[in-house]
mmCIF file of C-alpha atoms in Angstrom:
data_model
loop_
_atom_site.group_PDB
_atom_site.id
_atom_site.type_symbol
_atom_site.label_atom_id
_atom_site.label_comp_id
_atom_site.label_asym_id
_atom_site.label_seq_id
_atom_site.Cartn_x
_atom_site.Cartn_y
_atom_site.Cartn_z
ATOM 1 C CA ALA G 889 -82.019 114.115 -97.927
ATOM 2 C CA GLN G 890 -79.555 114.610 -95.125
ATOM 3 C CA SER G 891 -80.844 113.946 -91.634
ATOM 4 C CA VAL G 892 -79.731 113.157 -88.108
ATOM 5 C CA THR G 893 -81.639 110.941 -85.711
ATOM 6 C CA GLN G 894 -81.115 110.851 -81.985
ATOM 7 C CA PRO G 895 -83.420 108.032 -80.895
ATOM 8 C CA ASP G 896 -83.412 108.862 -77.197
ATOM 9 C CA ILE G 897 -85.214 112.053 -76.168
ATOM 10 C CA HIS G 898 -84.444 111.643 -72.479
ATOM 11 C CA ILE G 899 -81.844 109.532 -70.675
ATOM 12 C CA THR G 900 -81.286 109.248 -66.938
ATOM 13 C CA VAL G 901 -78.125 107.757 -65.460
ATOM 14 C CA SER G 902 -76.612 107.571 -62.014
ATOM 15 C CA GLU G 903 -73.501 109.557 -61.240
ATOM 16 C CA GLY G 904 -70.457 107.427 -61.923
ATOM 17 C CA ALA G 905 -72.236 105.204 -64.415
ATOM 18 C CA SER G 906 -71.189 104.927 -68.039
ATOM 19 C CA LEU G 907 -73.052 106.759 -70.772
ATOM 20 C CA GLU G 908 -73.740 106.211 -74.441
ATOM 21 C CA LEU G 909 -75.840 108.614 -76.501
ATOM 22 C CA ARG G 910 -76.890 107.376 -79.899
ATOM 23 C CA CYS G 911 -76.722 109.253 -83.170
ATOM 24 C CA ASN G 912 -77.534 108.011 -86.661
ATOM 25 C CA TYR G 913 -77.120 110.092 -89.768
ATOM 26 C CA SER G 914 -78.178 109.957 -93.365
ATOM 27 C CA TYR G 915 -75.738 111.535 -95.805
ATOM 28 C CA GLY G 916 -74.522 110.351 -99.184
ATOM 29 C CA ALA G 917 -70.923 111.515 -99.025
ATOM 30 C CA THR G 918 -68.204 111.357 -96.373
ATOM 31 C CA PRO G 919 -69.756 113.079 -93.382
ATOM 32 C CA TYR G 920 -68.380 115.712 -91.087
ATOM 33 C CA LEU G 921 -69.838 114.869 -87.671
ATOM 34 C CA PHE G 922 -70.129 116.875 -84.492
ATOM 35 C CA TRP G 923 -71.401 116.595 -80.946
ATOM 36 C CA TYR G 924 -72.451 119.718 -79.077
ATOM 37 C CA VAL G 925 -73.692 120.142 -75.500
ATOM 38 C CA GLN G 926 -76.119 122.791 -74.280
ATOM 39 C CA SER G 927 -76.578 123.603 -70.610
ATOM 40 C CA PRO G 928 -79.829 125.290 -69.552
ATOM 41 C CA GLY G 929 -80.005 128.873 -70.765
ATOM 42 C CA GLN G 930 -76.717 128.582 -72.618
ATOM 43 C CA GLY G 931 -75.499 128.273 -76.166
ATOM 44 C CA LEU G 932 -73.970 125.176 -77.721
ATOM 45 C CA GLN G 933 -70.477 124.068 -76.760
ATOM 46 C CA LEU G 934 -68.501 121.838 -79.102
ATOM 47 C CA LEU G 935 -67.575 118.526 -77.484
ATOM 48 C CA LEU G 936 -65.828 116.867 -80.399
ATOM 49 C CA LYS G 937 -65.792 116.511 -84.162
ATOM 50 C CA TYR G 938 -64.918 113.957 -86.819
ATOM 51 C CA PHE G 939 -63.577 114.997 -90.185
ATOM 52 C CA SER G 940 -61.443 112.039 -91.268
ATOM 53 C CA GLY G 941 -58.824 109.609 -90.014
ATOM 54 C CA ASP G 942 -59.116 107.730 -86.730
ATOM 55 C CA THR G 943 -62.727 106.731 -86.213
ATOM 56 C CA LEU G 944 -62.467 107.069 -82.427
ATOM 57 C CA VAL G 945 -62.475 110.747 -81.565
ATOM 58 C CA GLN G 946 -61.563 112.219 -78.195
ATOM 59 C CA GLY G 947 -63.244 115.382 -76.990
ATOM 60 C CA ILE G 948 -63.416 117.662 -74.011
ATOM 61 C CA LYS G 949 -64.768 116.754 -70.566
ATOM 62 C CA GLY G 950 -63.802 113.090 -70.980
ATOM 63 C CA PHE G 951 -66.165 112.406 -73.886
ATOM 64 C CA GLU G 952 -65.379 110.302 -76.918
ATOM 65 C CA ALA G 953 -67.302 109.256 -80.008
ATOM 66 C CA GLU G 954 -66.864 106.504 -82.550
ATOM 67 C CA PHE G 955 -67.687 106.853 -86.230
ATOM 68 C CA LYS G 956 -69.041 103.654 -87.744
ATOM 69 C CA ARG G 957 -69.623 104.056 -91.450
ATOM 70 C CA SER G 958 -71.295 100.657 -91.834
ATOM 71 C CA GLN G 959 -73.917 101.612 -89.255
ATOM 72 C CA SER G 960 -74.135 105.320 -90.167
ATOM 73 C CA SER G 961 -73.615 106.048 -86.503
ATOM 74 C CA PHE G 962 -71.597 108.448 -84.383
ATOM 75 C CA ASN G 963 -72.381 107.526 -80.785
ATOM 76 C CA LEU G 964 -71.100 109.593 -77.882
ATOM 77 C CA ARG G 965 -69.661 107.867 -74.815
ATOM 78 C CA LYS G 966 -68.310 108.680 -71.401
ATOM 79 C CA PRO G 967 -67.031 106.035 -68.979
ATOM 80 C CA SER G 968 -68.116 107.794 -65.785
ATOM 81 C CA VAL G 969 -70.754 110.508 -65.707
ATOM 82 C CA HIS G 970 -70.543 113.514 -63.387
ATOM 83 C CA TRP G 971 -73.540 115.495 -62.107
ATOM 84 C CA SER G 972 -72.306 118.483 -64.124
ATOM 85 C CA ASP G 973 -72.841 116.514 -67.341
ATOM 86 C CA ALA G 974 -76.609 116.988 -67.027
ATOM 87 C CA ALA G 975 -77.507 118.939 -70.169
ATOM 88 C CA GLU G 976 -78.883 118.502 -73.663
ATOM 89 C CA TYR G 977 -76.677 116.884 -76.263
ATOM 90 C CA PHE G 978 -76.921 117.483 -79.986
ATOM 91 C CA CYS G 979 -75.431 115.470 -82.793
ATOM 92 C CA ALA G 980 -74.934 117.204 -86.136
ATOM 93 C CA VAL G 981 -73.740 116.366 -89.621
ATOM 94 C CA GLY G 982 -72.116 118.911 -91.918
ATOM 95 C CA ALA G 983 -73.756 118.684 -95.315
ATOM 96 C CA ARG G 984 -71.848 120.366 -98.101
ATOM 97 C CA THR G 985 -74.204 122.733 -99.874
ATOM 98 C CA GLY G 986 -73.872 126.044 -101.652
ATOM 99 C CA GLY G 987 -70.152 126.255 -100.899
ATOM 100 C CA TYR G 988 -70.330 125.689 -97.172
ATOM 101 C CA ASN G 989 -71.042 122.955 -94.620
ATOM 102 C CA LYS G 990 -74.617 123.333 -93.454
ATOM 103 C CA LEU G 991 -75.035 121.784 -90.025
ATOM 104 C CA ILE G 992 -78.011 119.449 -89.821
ATOM 105 C CA PHE G 993 -78.867 118.909 -86.162
ATOM 106 C CA GLY G 994 -80.663 116.091 -84.444
ATOM 107 C CA ALA G 995 -83.512 116.830 -82.066
ATOM 108 C CA GLY G 996 -81.260 116.389 -79.053
ATOM 109 C CA THR G 997 -81.035 114.049 -76.065
ATOM 110 C CA ARG G 998 -81.650 115.463 -72.621
ATOM 111 C CA LEU G 999 -79.445 113.843 -70.002
ATOM 112 C CA ALA G 1000 -80.393 113.755 -66.326
ATOM 113 C CA VAL G 1001 -77.886 112.551 -63.718
ATOM 114 C CA HIS G 1002 -79.025 111.056 -60.415
ATOM 115 C CA PRO G 1003 -76.713 111.428 -57.402
ATOM 116 C CA GLU H 644 -64.313 139.175 -73.830
ATOM 117 C CA THR H 645 -63.584 135.896 -75.515
ATOM 118 C CA GLY H 646 -65.519 133.655 -77.868
ATOM 119 C CA VAL H 647 -68.921 134.677 -79.171
ATOM 120 C CA THR H 648 -71.076 137.126 -77.233
ATOM 121 C CA GLN H 649 -74.714 138.034 -77.763
ATOM 122 C CA THR H 650 -76.809 140.914 -76.463
ATOM 123 C CA PRO H 651 -79.336 141.188 -75.066
ATOM 124 C CA ARG H 652 -79.618 137.805 -73.363
ATOM 125 C CA HIS H 653 -83.352 138.233 -72.909
ATOM 126 C CA LEU H 654 -85.814 140.315 -74.903
ATOM 127 C CA VAL H 655 -89.559 140.768 -74.622
ATOM 128 C CA MET H 656 -91.267 142.670 -77.400
ATOM 129 C CA GLY H 657 -94.701 143.381 -78.762
ATOM 130 C CA MET H 658 -95.713 142.497 -82.274
ATOM 131 C CA THR H 659 -95.435 146.107 -83.425
ATOM 132 C CA ASN H 660 -92.005 146.776 -81.939
ATOM 133 C CA LYS H 661 -88.691 146.992 -83.757
ATOM 134 C CA LYS H 662 -85.669 145.579 -82.016
ATOM 135 C CA SER H 663 -82.223 144.261 -82.895
ATOM 136 C CA LEU H 664 -80.124 141.359 -81.681
ATOM 137 C CA LYS H 665 -76.368 141.778 -81.637
ATOM 138 C CA CYS H 666 -73.633 139.195 -81.975
ATOM 139 C CA GLU H 667 -69.900 139.788 -81.675
ATOM 140 C CA GLN H 668 -67.139 137.255 -82.157
ATOM 141 C CA HIS H 669 -63.638 137.705 -80.728
ATOM 142 C CA LEU H 670 -62.092 134.720 -82.516
ATOM 143 C CA GLY H 671 -60.859 136.370 -85.690
ATOM 144 C CA HIS H 672 -63.318 134.360 -87.759
ATOM 145 C CA ASN H 673 -64.645 135.262 -91.188
ATOM 146 C CA ALA H 674 -68.014 133.509 -91.207
ATOM 147 C CA MET H 675 -71.037 134.099 -88.991
ATOM 148 C CA TYR H 676 -74.426 132.427 -88.649
ATOM 149 C CA TRP H 677 -77.874 132.985 -87.144
ATOM 150 C CA TYR H 678 -79.886 130.010 -85.855
ATOM 151 C CA LYS H 679 -83.351 129.715 -84.355
ATOM 152 C CA GLN H 680 -83.982 127.188 -81.588
ATOM 153 C CA SER H 681 -87.655 126.603 -80.835
ATOM 154 C CA ALA H 682 -89.064 124.245 -78.272
ATOM 155 C CA LYS H 683 -89.362 120.685 -79.554
ATOM 156 C CA LYS H 684 -87.795 121.513 -82.937
ATOM 157 C CA PRO H 685 -84.245 120.985 -84.188
ATOM 158 C CA LEU H 686 -82.025 124.010 -84.585
ATOM 159 C CA GLU H 687 -82.846 125.874 -87.780
ATOM 160 C CA LEU H 688 -80.210 127.732 -89.750
ATOM 161 C CA MET H 689 -81.458 131.180 -90.742
ATOM 162 C CA PHE H 690 -78.571 133.089 -92.323
ATOM 163 C CA VAL H 691 -74.917 132.598 -93.189
ATOM 164 C CA TYR H 692 -72.401 135.368 -93.839
ATOM 165 C CA SER H 693 -68.881 135.015 -95.131
ATOM 166 C CA LEU H 694 -66.623 138.054 -95.279
ATOM 167 C CA GLU H 695 -69.673 140.247 -94.705
ATOM 168 C CA GLU H 696 -71.540 138.798 -97.687
ATOM 169 C CA ARG H 697 -74.700 136.785 -97.242
ATOM 170 C CA VAL H 698 -74.208 133.205 -98.407
ATOM 171 C CA GLU H 699 -77.457 131.674 -97.264
ATOM 172 C CA ASN H 700 -80.935 132.936 -96.606
ATOM 173 C CA ASN H 701 -82.780 129.847 -95.542
ATOM 174 C CA SER H 702 -86.336 130.858 -96.515
ATOM 175 C CA VAL H 703 -86.614 133.190 -93.565
ATOM 176 C CA PRO H 704 -89.564 135.646 -93.443
ATOM 177 C CA SER H 705 -88.710 139.233 -94.276
ATOM 178 C CA ARG H 706 -89.620 140.384 -90.761
ATOM 179 C CA PHE H 707 -86.114 139.101 -89.896
ATOM 180 C CA SER H 708 -83.421 141.261 -91.465
ATOM 181 C CA PRO H 709 -79.737 140.409 -90.940
ATOM 182 C CA GLU H 710 -76.840 142.828 -91.165
ATOM 183 C CA CYS H 711 -73.126 142.080 -91.123
ATOM 184 C CA PRO H 712 -71.159 145.356 -91.106
ATOM 185 C CA ASN H 713 -67.804 143.617 -90.578
ATOM 186 C CA SER H 714 -66.500 140.129 -89.917
ATOM 187 C CA SER H 715 -66.744 140.558 -86.134
ATOM 188 C CA HIS H 716 -70.324 141.767 -85.851
ATOM 189 C CA LEU H 717 -73.668 140.368 -86.885
ATOM 190 C CA PHE H 718 -77.088 141.838 -86.229
ATOM 191 C CA LEU H 719 -80.598 140.508 -86.585
ATOM 192 C CA HIS H 720 -83.168 143.270 -86.980
ATOM 193 C CA LEU H 721 -86.680 142.336 -85.942
ATOM 194 C CA HIS H 722 -89.960 144.010 -86.865
ATOM 195 C CA THR H 723 -93.640 143.061 -86.724
ATOM 196 C CA LEU H 724 -92.866 139.659 -85.285
ATOM 197 C CA GLN H 725 -95.423 137.001 -84.451
ATOM 198 C CA PRO H 726 -95.802 135.050 -81.202
ATOM 199 C CA GLU H 727 -94.513 131.928 -82.967
ATOM 200 C CA ASP H 728 -91.205 133.734 -83.455
ATOM 201 C CA SER H 729 -90.556 133.376 -79.735
ATOM 202 C CA ALA H 730 -87.432 131.244 -79.453
ATOM 203 C CA LEU H 731 -83.767 131.181 -78.534
ATOM 204 C CA TYR H 732 -81.727 132.877 -81.246
ATOM 205 C CA LEU H 733 -78.189 131.634 -81.460
ATOM 206 C CA CYS H 734 -75.261 133.211 -83.216
ATOM 207 C CA ALA H 735 -72.224 131.209 -84.305
ATOM 208 C CA SER H 736 -68.944 131.868 -86.076
ATOM 209 C CA SER H 737 -66.347 129.803 -87.886
ATOM 210 C CA GLN H 738 -62.902 130.432 -89.291
ATOM 211 C CA ASP H 739 -64.292 130.327 -92.795
ATOM 212 C CA LEU H 740 -66.467 128.069 -94.916
ATOM 213 C CA GLN H 741 -63.831 125.486 -95.854
ATOM 214 C CA PRO H 742 -64.664 121.966 -94.636
ATOM 215 C CA SER H 743 -61.514 121.603 -92.570
ATOM 216 C CA THR H 744 -61.840 124.914 -90.775
ATOM 217 C CA ASP H 745 -65.553 125.653 -90.585
ATOM 218 C CA THR H 746 -66.237 124.283 -87.105
ATOM 219 C CA GLN H 747 -68.894 126.551 -85.637
ATOM 220 C CA TYR H 748 -68.616 128.144 -82.222
ATOM 221 C CA PHE H 749 -71.819 129.357 -80.628
ATOM 222 C CA GLY H 750 -72.784 132.260 -78.446
ATOM 223 C CA PRO H 751 -75.086 131.950 -75.408
ATOM 224 C CA GLY H 752 -78.163 133.043 -77.325
ATOM 225 C CA THR H 753 -80.899 135.646 -76.938
ATOM 226 C CA ARG H 754 -84.155 134.387 -75.469
ATOM 227 C CA LEU H 755 -86.870 136.260 -77.390
ATOM 228 C CA THR H 756 -90.480 136.433 -76.285
ATOM 229 C CA VAL H 757 -93.056 138.043 -78.581
ATOM 230 C CA LEU H 758 -96.273 139.092 -76.888
#
């Protein structure tokens, strides 16, 4: 069955430090992969997506993610974190079913940023 | 208004009430979705509509009744809910259901509390 695992429930980093959020997926075919961010009381905002091609994907707000098929991973990175990046981050895989891509979400990683 | 909007943003209702959640997308999309986000659980897909036709009904109890009168509007009618239905209800839309153009864009959500 398709699934997404985000091993870290909470992560705390200092402002200006680098960040890597982990995501592992289980899916038999070529995956469509997404990262979304959710600020408190808000909906989900798309950060970036991978459909095919270059395995290093650039997104908004200075984020990037790398697709590694051999490791079934799609980790999110940012070289220097800003206080405004504090939010919850969700990785998702699009599983083709019934004629559409059903998004399977991970449980999320909550990011706290220390000044 | 741009993007995906949802009203109301907050709703408190008793178990015998009938209420409706509204979603409107201003992106010219043809597919719309309802999700439920409960505390400590991954996002759950509830319904999918494409060109006003329901594509997916993900084993949702009948006390939740969706309606899609046109491709820009989606409603979720609620009646005789239970306290465990308290959650954030998110609406999303996508261009269509094709893999290359079905990236989902989310609204801010309606925070529902059932007393």
